[in-house]
């Protein structure tokens, strides 16, 4: 047994403990031989921006045998050399673990699918030492979403690659479950391979890559999600250490992607259900033009709008919001909207009666839920609207000569009082003016206090360019782009956004 001084052991044992604590016993077993140097001892290039993975000489490494004057008593020069070699290897392992930690932390901070796919492709390229790559997301169950993204490849380059027969590409063999596609596929020198597809040879020469390395994206629970392939400009392949690190990273990345894919499917399903519960098209009546915009939150919400033709060439306009989010809120929104349509057909000329009936229905059938709503009985020929609101934000009328909020009577939301009733108001629009009905999500999504959110909405309506004012859809789009700092289509917002625009001629 080596007689190693306590000064040396103090620095070796914590490194071994750190390796065990960080769950890399498999890495230690792989590089366990002490007497035979391997690639881990040599300095290696940086894997990602800001991470210097070069193994520097350890500050605690014992001096080599040549400096025998500094060797502690009782320790032979040969033993000291072995300890120094072990410390260098441990330093290399710690450097690789630090790299993996940085990359996985960076991936964990991604929540959108496109962002996560790009991060996986970039990190994998850094680990295997490639400059370009391609990732194809194609879940085996066929439920989607299907995506193809490239790193260092333009859209035209991806188009060229897609012209190659799928079975001759490494990622195609993985996705289609062909022989050899169950694990990594390394092609260190494409042009020296016998039987290389002529089209593949032509595309590789055109795009300037000579080798590739592919890994499957698969989990035990979700099955195969896709495949990633990285391209080398010259004949090359990753060394064993790079393959090991890339495999560890892809294993974690696939689990992260599986969670995001499941969330994307839920969002798409909820958005589809919500869209089916809203009007398939807006009515067309002389004297008025309509446009509607809706952006759903990540879990689906209960914000809605409606526009329906009524007797005597009248028009019913409504917006509302049900508390909560998810499937229950979407279902409640559908029930509330259907009920309001029925009440509007029967007594639409009296908006107060419509909302009173709606409040009674909500209180009797869903006593634990509240909602806000605004209903307008519109007579396009007279440019006249009769409005009633229940806890809802006031409409905004904008035109060439004025932009102002229409103050409705102050009222509690539906379902909060034993009996709801509030007076209605009348509004007469001027030719060329547009009335904007919206839900509170438009104000909340700004992140500002309510007074500043109202001011931002007012300023957005004032700033609509004159050529756009003839189109209510253009007015709605301009307002959304101006009011929302990250755009209306951003899915990270927790609030639904609904905007209904009616322009009078």
Coordinates of C-alpha atoms in Angstrom, one line a residue:
X1 CA 0.0 0.0 0.0
X2 CA 1.3 3.4 -0.9
X3 CA 2.4 5.6 1.9
X4 CA 0.8 8.9 0.8
X5 CA 1.1 11.8 3.1
X6 CA -2.2 13.3 4.5
X7 CA -1.6 16.5 2.5
X8 CA -2.0 14.5 -0.8
X9 CA -5.0 12.4 0.4
X10 CA -6.9 15.5 1.4
X11 CA -7.1 16.6 -2.2
X12 CA -7.8 13.2 -3.7
X13 CA -10.6 11.9 -1.5
X14 CA -13.0 14.9 -1.9
X15 CA -12.7 14.6 -5.7
X16 CA -13.7 10.9 -5.5
X17 CA -16.6 11.7 -3.2
X18 CA -17.7 14.5 -5.5
X19 CA -17.8 12.0 -8.4
X20 CA -19.9 9.5 -6.4
X21 CA -22.2 12.2 -5.2
X22 CA -22.8 13.5 -8.7
X23 CA -23.9 10.1 -10.0
X24 CA -21.0 9.4 -12.4
X25 CA -19.9 6.1 -11.1
X26 CA -20.2 4.8 -14.7
X27 CA -17.7 7.5 -15.8
X28 CA -15.2 6.4 -13.1
X29 CA -15.5 2.8 -14.1
X30 CA -14.9 3.7 -17.7
X31 CA -11.7 5.6 -16.9
X32 CA -10.7 3.5 -14.0
X33 CA -7.3 2.2 -15.3
X34 CA -4.6 4.3 -13.6
X35 CA -1.4 3.2 -15.3
X36 CA -2.5 3.7 -18.9
X37 CA -3.0 7.4 -19.9
X38 CA -5.9 8.0 -22.3
X39 CA -7.5 11.0 -24.1
X40 CA -8.9 12.4 -20.9
X41 CA -5.4 13.5 -19.8
X42 CA -4.9 15.7 -22.9
X43 CA -6.2 19.2 -23.0
X44 CA -9.4 19.3 -25.0
X45 CA -11.1 22.3 -26.7
X46 CA -13.9 24.3 -25.2
X47 CA -17.3 22.6 -25.6
X48 CA -19.6 25.6 -25.2
X49 CA -19.2 29.4 -25.2
X50 CA -18.1 30.5 -21.8
X51 CA -16.9 27.1 -20.6
X52 CA -13.2 26.4 -20.8
X53 CA -12.9 22.6 -20.6
X54 CA -9.1 22.5 -20.9
X55 CA -7.6 20.5 -18.1
X56 CA -5.1 22.8 -16.4
X57 CA -2.3 21.4 -14.2
X58 CA -3.7 20.9 -10.8
X59 CA -2.4 23.3 -8.1
X60 CA -2.3 20.3 -5.7
X61 CA -0.5 17.8 -8.0
X62 CA 2.6 16.5 -6.5
X63 CA 5.8 17.4 -8.3
X64 CA 7.2 14.9 -10.8
X65 CA 10.0 12.5 -10.0
X66 CA 12.5 14.9 -11.5
X67 CA 12.0 17.3 -8.6
X68 CA 12.8 14.6 -6.0
X69 CA 14.0 17.2 -3.5
X70 CA 10.4 18.3 -2.9
X71 CA 9.0 14.7 -2.5
X72 CA 7.7 14.1 1.0
X73 CA 9.6 11.6 3.1
X74 CA 8.3 8.1 2.8
X75 CA 6.8 8.6 -0.7
X76 CA 8.6 7.1 -3.7
X77 CA 8.9 9.2 -6.9
X78 CA 7.0 6.5 -8.8
X79 CA 4.1 6.6 -6.4
X80 CA 3.9 10.4 -6.6
X81 CA 3.7 10.2 -10.4
X82 CA 0.7 7.8 -10.1
X83 CA -1.0 10.2 -7.7
X84 CA -0.4 13.1 -10.0
X85 CA -1.9 11.1 -12.9
X86 CA -4.9 10.2 -10.9
X87 CA -5.4 13.8 -9.9
X88 CA -5.2 14.9 -13.5
X89 CA -7.8 12.4 -14.5
X90 CA -10.1 13.4 -11.7
X91 CA -9.7 17.1 -12.7
X92 CA -10.7 16.1 -16.2
X93 CA -13.8 14.3 -14.9
X94 CA -14.8 17.3 -12.8
X95 CA -14.3 19.5 -15.9
X96 CA -16.6 17.3 -17.9
X97 CA -19.2 17.2 -15.1
X98 CA -19.1 21.0 -14.9
X99 CA -19.7 21.2 -18.7
X100 CA -22.7 18.8 -18.4
X101 CA -24.1 20.7 -15.5
X102 CA -23.9 24.0 -17.4
X103 CA -25.5 22.5 -20.5
X104 CA -28.4 20.8 -18.6
X105 CA -29.0 24.0 -16.6
X106 CA -29.2 25.9 -19.9
X107 CA -31.7 23.4 -21.3
X108 CA -33.8 23.4 -18.1
X109 CA -34.4 27.1 -18.6
X110 CA -36.1 26.5 -21.9
X111 CA -39.9 26.1 -21.9
X112 CA -40.9 26.6 -25.6
X113 CA -40.4 23.6 -27.9
X114 CA -38.5 25.4 -30.6
X115 CA -36.1 27.0 -28.1
X116 CA -35.5 23.6 -26.4
X117 CA -34.7 21.9 -29.8
X118 CA -32.2 24.5 -30.7
X119 CA -30.5 24.2 -27.4
X120 CA -30.2 20.4 -27.7
X121 CA -28.7 20.8 -31.1
X122 CA -26.2 23.4 -30.1
X123 CA -25.1 21.6 -26.9
X124 CA -24.7 18.3 -28.8
X125 CA -22.6 19.9 -31.5
X126 CA -20.3 21.4 -28.8
X127 CA -20.0 18.0 -27.0
X128 CA -19.1 16.0 -30.2
X129 CA -17.0 18.7 -31.7
X130 CA -19.2 19.4 -34.8
X131 CA -20.1 22.7 -36.4
X132 CA -23.4 21.9 -38.0
X133 CA -26.3 19.6 -37.3
X134 CA -29.9 18.6 -37.9
X135 CA -32.6 17.5 -35.5
X136 CA -35.9 15.9 -36.5
X137 CA -38.7 15.7 -34.0
X138 CA -41.1 12.9 -35.1
X139 CA -42.8 11.0 -32.2
X140 CA -43.3 7.4 -32.9
X141 CA -47.0 7.5 -31.9
X142 CA -47.8 9.9 -34.8
X143 CA -49.5 12.5 -32.6
X144 CA -46.9 15.2 -33.3
X145 CA -45.7 17.8 -33.1
X146 CA -43.3 17.2 -36.0
X147 CA -40.4 19.6 -36.4
X148 CA -37.1 19.8 -38.4
X149 CA -34.5 22.3 -37.4
X150 CA -30.9 22.9 -38.4
X151 CA -27.8 24.3 -36.9
X152 CA -25.5 26.1 -39.4
X153 CA -27.9 25.0 -42.2
X154 CA -30.1 27.4 -44.1
X155 CA -33.7 26.5 -45.1
X156 CA -32.5 25.7 -48.6
X157 CA -29.8 23.3 -47.1
X158 CA -32.5 21.4 -45.2
X159 CA -34.5 21.2 -48.4
X160 CA -31.5 19.6 -50.2
X161 CA -31.0 17.1 -47.3
X162 CA -34.7 16.1 -47.5
X163 CA -34.2 15.1 -51.2
X164 CA -31.9 12.3 -50.1
X165 CA -33.6 9.0 -49.7
X166 CA -34.5 8.7 -46.0
X167 CA -33.1 5.2 -45.7
X168 CA -29.7 6.3 -46.7
X169 CA -29.5 9.0 -44.0
X170 CA -28.4 8.0 -40.5
X171 CA -31.3 9.9 -38.9
X172 CA -33.7 8.2 -41.3
X173 CA -32.6 4.8 -40.2
X174 CA -33.2 5.8 -36.6
X175 CA -36.6 7.2 -37.2
X176 CA -37.8 4.3 -39.4
X177 CA -36.4 1.7 -37.0
X178 CA -34.1 0.2 -39.7
X179 CA -31.3 -2.2 -38.7
X180 CA -28.6 -0.4 -36.8
X181 CA -30.8 2.5 -35.9
X182 CA -31.4 1.5 -32.3
X183 CA -28.3 3.3 -31.1
X184 CA -25.7 5.8 -32.2
X185 CA -24.6 5.8 -35.8
X186 CA -21.1 7.1 -36.7
X187 CA -20.1 7.6 -40.3
X188 CA -16.5 8.8 -40.0
X189 CA -15.9 9.1 -43.8
X190 CA -18.9 9.2 -46.0
X191 CA -17.1 9.3 -49.3
X192 CA -15.1 6.2 -48.6
X193 CA -18.2 4.1 -47.8
X194 CA -19.2 1.4 -50.3
X195 CA -22.8 1.7 -51.5
X196 CA -23.3 5.4 -50.5
X197 CA -26.4 6.6 -52.2
X198 CA -25.5 8.8 -55.2
X199 CA -27.9 11.6 -54.2
X200 CA -26.4 11.5 -50.7
X201 CA -22.9 11.8 -52.1
X202 CA -24.0 14.8 -54.3
X203 CA -25.7 16.6 -51.4
X204 CA -22.8 16.0 -49.0
X205 CA -20.4 17.4 -51.6
X206 CA -22.7 20.4 -52.2
X207 CA -23.1 21.2 -48.5
X208 CA -19.5 20.4 -47.7
X209 CA -19.7 17.7 -45.0
X210 CA -17.7 14.5 -45.0
X211 CA -18.7 12.7 -41.8
X212 CA -21.7 12.5 -39.5
X213 CA -22.6 11.3 -36.0
X214 CA -26.3 10.6 -35.1
X215 CA -28.0 9.8 -31.8
X216 CA -31.7 8.7 -31.2
X217 CA -34.0 10.7 -29.0
X218 CA -35.9 8.1 -27.2
X219 CA -37.2 7.3 -23.7
X220 CA -38.7 4.2 -22.1
X221 CA -42.0 6.0 -21.3
X222 CA -42.5 8.0 -24.5
X223 CA -40.7 5.8 -26.9
X224 CA -38.8 7.4 -29.8
X225 CA -39.2 11.1 -30.2
X226 CA -36.8 11.8 -33.0
X227 CA -33.1 11.8 -33.9
X228 CA -30.2 14.3 -34.1
X229 CA -27.3 14.2 -36.4
X230 CA -24.2 16.4 -36.5
X231 CA -22.0 16.9 -39.5
X232 CA -18.2 17.3 -39.8
X233 CA -16.5 19.2 -42.5
X234 CA -13.7 16.7 -42.7
X235 CA -13.5 12.9 -42.1
X236 CA -13.8 12.6 -38.3
X237 CA -15.8 11.0 -35.5
X238 CA -16.1 11.8 -31.7
X239 CA -13.7 10.0 -29.4
X240 CA -15.0 7.7 -26.6
X241 CA -15.1 10.5 -24.0
X242 CA -17.1 12.7 -26.3
X243 CA -19.6 9.9 -27.1
X244 CA -20.0 9.2 -23.4
X245 CA -20.7 12.8 -22.5
X246 CA -23.1 13.3 -25.5
X247 CA -24.9 10.2 -24.5
X248 CA -25.4 11.4 -20.9
X249 CA -26.6 14.8 -22.1
X250 CA -29.0 13.4 -24.7
X251 CA -30.5 11.0 -22.2
X252 CA -31.5 14.0 -20.0
X253 CA -32.4 16.2 -22.9
X254 CA -34.9 13.6 -24.3
X255 CA -36.7 13.5 -21.0
X256 CA -37.0 17.3 -21.0
X257 CA -38.2 17.3 -24.6
X258 CA -40.8 14.6 -23.8
X259 CA -42.3 16.8 -21.1
X260 CA -42.4 19.8 -23.4
X261 CA -44.0 17.7 -26.2
X262 CA -46.7 16.6 -23.9
X263 CA -47.4 20.2 -22.8
X264 CA -47.5 21.3 -26.5
X265 CA -50.0 18.6 -27.2
X266 CA -52.2 19.7 -24.3
X267 CA -52.0 23.4 -25.5
X268 CA -53.0 22.4 -29.0
X269 CA -55.9 20.3 -27.8
X270 CA -57.2 23.1 -25.6
X271 CA -56.8 25.7 -28.3
X272 CA -58.7 23.5 -30.8
X273 CA -61.6 23.0 -28.3
X274 CA -61.7 26.7 -27.5
X275 CA -61.8 27.6 -31.2
X276 CA -64.6 25.1 -31.8
X277 CA -66.6 26.8 -29.1
X278 CA -66.3 30.2 -30.6
X279 CA -68.0 31.5 -33.8
X280 CA -66.8 29.8 -36.9
X281 CA -67.3 33.1 -38.8
X282 CA -68.5 36.6 -38.0
X283 CA -71.9 37.9 -39.4
X284 CA -71.9 40.4 -42.3
X285 CA -74.4 43.2 -42.1
X286 CA -74.7 46.5 -44.0
X287 CA -73.2 49.4 -42.2
X288 CA -70.7 47.5 -39.9
X289 CA -67.5 45.5 -40.3
X290 CA -66.3 43.0 -37.7
X291 CA -63.0 41.5 -36.8
X292 CA -62.0 39.3 -33.8
X293 CA -58.6 38.3 -32.3
X294 CA -58.0 35.7 -29.6
X295 CA -54.8 34.5 -28.0
X296 CA -55.0 31.6 -25.5
X297 CA -52.8 31.1 -22.4
X298 CA -50.7 28.0 -22.0
X299 CA -53.4 26.0 -20.2
X300 CA -56.4 27.3 -22.0
X301 CA -58.7 29.9 -20.5
X302 CA -62.3 31.0 -20.3
X303 CA -62.2 34.3 -22.3
X304 CA -64.6 34.4 -25.2
X305 CA -66.4 36.6 -27.7
X306 CA -69.5 36.3 -29.8
X307 CA -71.3 38.1 -32.6
X308 CA -74.7 37.0 -33.9
X309 CA -77.4 38.3 -36.1
X310 CA -80.7 39.3 -34.4
X311 CA -84.2 40.1 -35.7
X312 CA -84.8 43.5 -37.3
X313 CA -81.3 43.6 -38.9
X314 CA -79.8 44.0 -35.5
X315 CA -76.5 42.6 -34.2
X316 CA -75.5 41.2 -30.8
X317 CA -71.9 41.7 -29.7
X318 CA -70.5 40.1 -26.5
X319 CA -67.2 39.4 -24.8
X320 CA -66.7 37.7 -21.5
X321 CA -64.4 35.8 -19.2
X322 CA -64.9 32.8 -16.9
X323 CA -62.6 32.5 -13.8
X324 CA -60.0 29.7 -13.9
X325 CA -58.1 28.0 -16.6
X326 CA -57.8 24.6 -18.1
X327 CA -60.5 22.2 -19.4
X328 CA -63.1 23.1 -16.8
X329 CA -62.8 26.8 -17.6
X330 CA -63.1 26.1 -21.4
X331 CA -66.2 24.0 -20.8
X332 CA -67.8 26.6 -18.6
X333 CA -67.0 29.2 -21.3
X334 CA -68.8 27.2 -23.9
X335 CA -71.9 26.7 -21.7
X336 CA -72.0 30.4 -20.8
X337 CA -71.7 31.6 -24.4
X338 CA -74.4 29.2 -25.6
X339 CA -76.7 30.4 -22.9
X340 CA -76.1 34.1 -23.7
X341 CA -76.9 33.4 -27.4
X342 CA -80.2 32.0 -26.4
X343 CA -81.1 34.9 -24.2
X344 CA -79.9 37.4 -26.8
X345 CA -82.2 36.0 -29.4
X346 CA -85.2 36.2 -27.0
X347 CA -84.6 39.6 -25.5
X348 CA -81.5 41.0 -27.0
X349 CA -82.9 44.6 -27.3
X350 CA -82.6 44.7 -23.5
X351 CA -78.9 43.9 -22.6
X352 CA -79.7 44.2 -18.8
X353 CA -82.3 41.5 -19.1
X354 CA -79.8 39.3 -21.0
X355 CA -77.1 39.6 -18.4
X356 CA -79.7 39.2 -15.5
X357 CA -80.8 35.9 -17.0
X358 CA -77.2 34.8 -17.5
X359 CA -76.4 35.6 -13.9
X360 CA -79.3 33.6 -12.6
X361 CA -78.3 30.6 -14.7
X362 CA -74.7 30.8 -13.5
X363 CA -75.7 31.1 -9.8
X364 CA -78.0 28.1 -10.0
X365 CA -75.9 25.8 -12.1
X366 CA -72.4 26.8 -11.2
X367 CA -72.5 28.5 -7.8
X368 CA -68.7 28.2 -7.2
X369 CA -67.8 30.1 -10.4
X370 CA -67.9 33.8 -11.3
X371 CA -67.7 35.5 -14.7
X372 CA -67.5 38.9 -16.3
X373 CA -69.5 39.8 -19.4
X374 CA -70.4 42.7 -21.7
X375 CA -73.3 42.6 -24.1
X376 CA -74.1 45.2 -26.8
X377 CA -77.3 45.4 -28.8
X378 CA -76.2 47.0 -32.0
X379 CA -78.3 48.7 -34.7
X380 CA -75.9 49.2 -37.6
X381 CA -78.2 51.4 -39.7
X382 CA -78.4 53.9 -36.9
X383 CA -74.8 53.3 -35.7
X384 CA -76.3 52.9 -32.2
X385 CA -75.3 50.5 -29.4
X386 CA -77.0 49.7 -26.2
X387 CA -74.5 48.3 -23.7
X388 CA -74.6 46.6 -20.3
X389 CA -71.6 45.2 -18.5
X390 CA -71.1 42.9 -15.5
X391 CA -67.7 43.6 -13.9
X392 CA -66.2 44.0 -17.3
X393 CA -63.7 46.6 -18.7
X394 CA -65.3 49.5 -20.6
X395 CA -65.3 49.5 -24.4
X396 CA -63.0 51.9 -26.3
X397 CA -64.3 53.9 -29.2
X398 CA -61.7 55.3 -31.6
X399 CA -61.9 57.3 -34.8
X400 CA -60.6 60.3 -36.7
X401 CA -61.9 62.8 -34.2
X402 CA -61.9 61.0 -30.8
X403 CA -60.5 58.1 -28.8
X404 CA -62.2 57.5 -25.5
X405 CA -63.5 54.9 -23.1
X406 CA -67.2 54.3 -22.9
X407 CA -68.0 54.4 -19.2
X408 CA -70.5 51.7 -18.3
X409 CA -72.2 51.5 -14.9
X410 CA -70.1 50.1 -12.1
X411 CA -71.2 46.5 -11.5
X412 CA -70.0 43.3 -9.8
X413 CA -69.2 40.2 -11.9
X414 CA -71.8 37.6 -12.5
X415 CA -72.3 35.1 -9.7
X416 CA -71.1 37.4 -6.9
X417 CA -74.5 39.0 -5.9
X418 CA -77.8 37.4 -5.0
X419 CA -79.4 39.4 -7.7
X420 CA -77.6 41.3 -10.5
X421 CA -78.9 44.3 -12.2
X422 CA -77.3 47.5 -13.5
X423 CA -78.5 50.2 -15.9
X424 CA -77.5 50.1 -19.5
X425 CA -76.0 53.0 -21.5
X426 CA -76.4 54.1 -25.1
X427 CA -73.6 54.9 -27.6
X428 CA -73.9 56.5 -31.0
X429 CA -70.8 56.0 -33.2
X430 CA -69.7 58.4 -35.9
X431 CA -69.0 57.2 -39.4
X432 CA -65.5 55.7 -39.6
X433 CA -65.3 55.0 -35.8
X434 CA -64.4 51.6 -34.4
X435 CA -65.7 50.2 -31.1
X436 CA -63.2 47.8 -29.4
X437 CA -64.6 45.2 -26.9
X438 CA -61.9 43.3 -25.0
X439 CA -61.3 41.1 -22.0
X440 CA -59.2 42.0 -18.9
X441 CA -56.4 39.6 -20.2
X442 CA -55.4 42.3 -22.7
X443 CA -54.6 44.6 -19.7
X444 CA -53.1 42.0 -17.4
X445 CA -50.8 40.7 -20.1
X446 CA -49.0 44.1 -20.2
X447 CA -47.7 43.5 -16.7
X448 CA -48.5 47.1 -15.8
X449 CA -50.8 48.4 -13.1
X450 CA -54.3 48.8 -14.3
X451 CA -54.2 52.6 -14.7
X452 CA -51.0 52.4 -16.8
X453 CA -52.5 49.4 -18.8
X454 CA -55.6 51.5 -19.7
X455 CA -53.3 54.4 -20.7
X456 CA -51.3 52.1 -22.9
X457 CA -54.4 50.8 -24.6
X458 CA -55.7 54.3 -25.2
X459 CA -52.3 55.4 -26.7
X460 CA -52.3 52.3 -28.9
X461 CA -55.7 53.2 -30.3
X462 CA -54.7 56.8 -30.9
X463 CA -51.6 55.7 -32.8
X464 CA -53.4 53.6 -35.4
X465 CA -52.3 55.0 -38.8
X466 CA -55.1 56.6 -40.8
X467 CA -54.9 54.1 -43.8
X468 CA -55.5 51.2 -41.3
X469 CA -58.6 52.7 -39.8
X470 CA -60.8 51.5 -42.7
X471 CA -60.1 47.9 -41.7
X472 CA -61.2 46.7 -38.2
X473 CA -58.8 43.8 -38.5
X474 CA -55.8 46.1 -39.1
X475 CA -56.9 48.2 -36.1
X476 CA -57.1 45.2 -33.9
X477 CA -53.7 43.9 -35.0
X478 CA -52.1 47.3 -34.5
X479 CA -53.5 47.6 -31.0
X480 CA -52.3 44.1 -30.0
X481 CA -48.8 44.7 -31.3
X482 CA -48.6 48.1 -29.5
X483 CA -50.1 47.1 -26.2
X484 CA -48.5 43.7 -25.6
X485 CA -44.7 43.9 -25.1
X486 CA -44.0 40.3 -26.3
X487 CA -46.7 40.1 -29.0
X488 CA -50.1 38.5 -28.9
X489 CA -49.0 35.1 -30.0
X490 CA -46.6 34.4 -27.1
X491 CA -47.8 31.3 -25.2
X492 CA -46.0 32.0 -22.0
X493 CA -48.6 34.6 -20.9
X494 CA -50.9 33.2 -18.3
X495 CA -53.9 35.3 -19.5
X496 CA -56.2 34.8 -22.5
X497 CA -56.6 37.9 -24.8
X498 CA -59.8 38.6 -26.7
X499 CA -60.4 41.7 -28.8
X500 CA -63.6 42.3 -30.9
X501 CA -63.6 45.3 -33.2
X502 CA -66.7 46.7 -34.9
X503 CA -66.2 49.5 -37.4
X504 CA -69.3 51.6 -38.5
X505 CA -69.6 53.1 -41.9

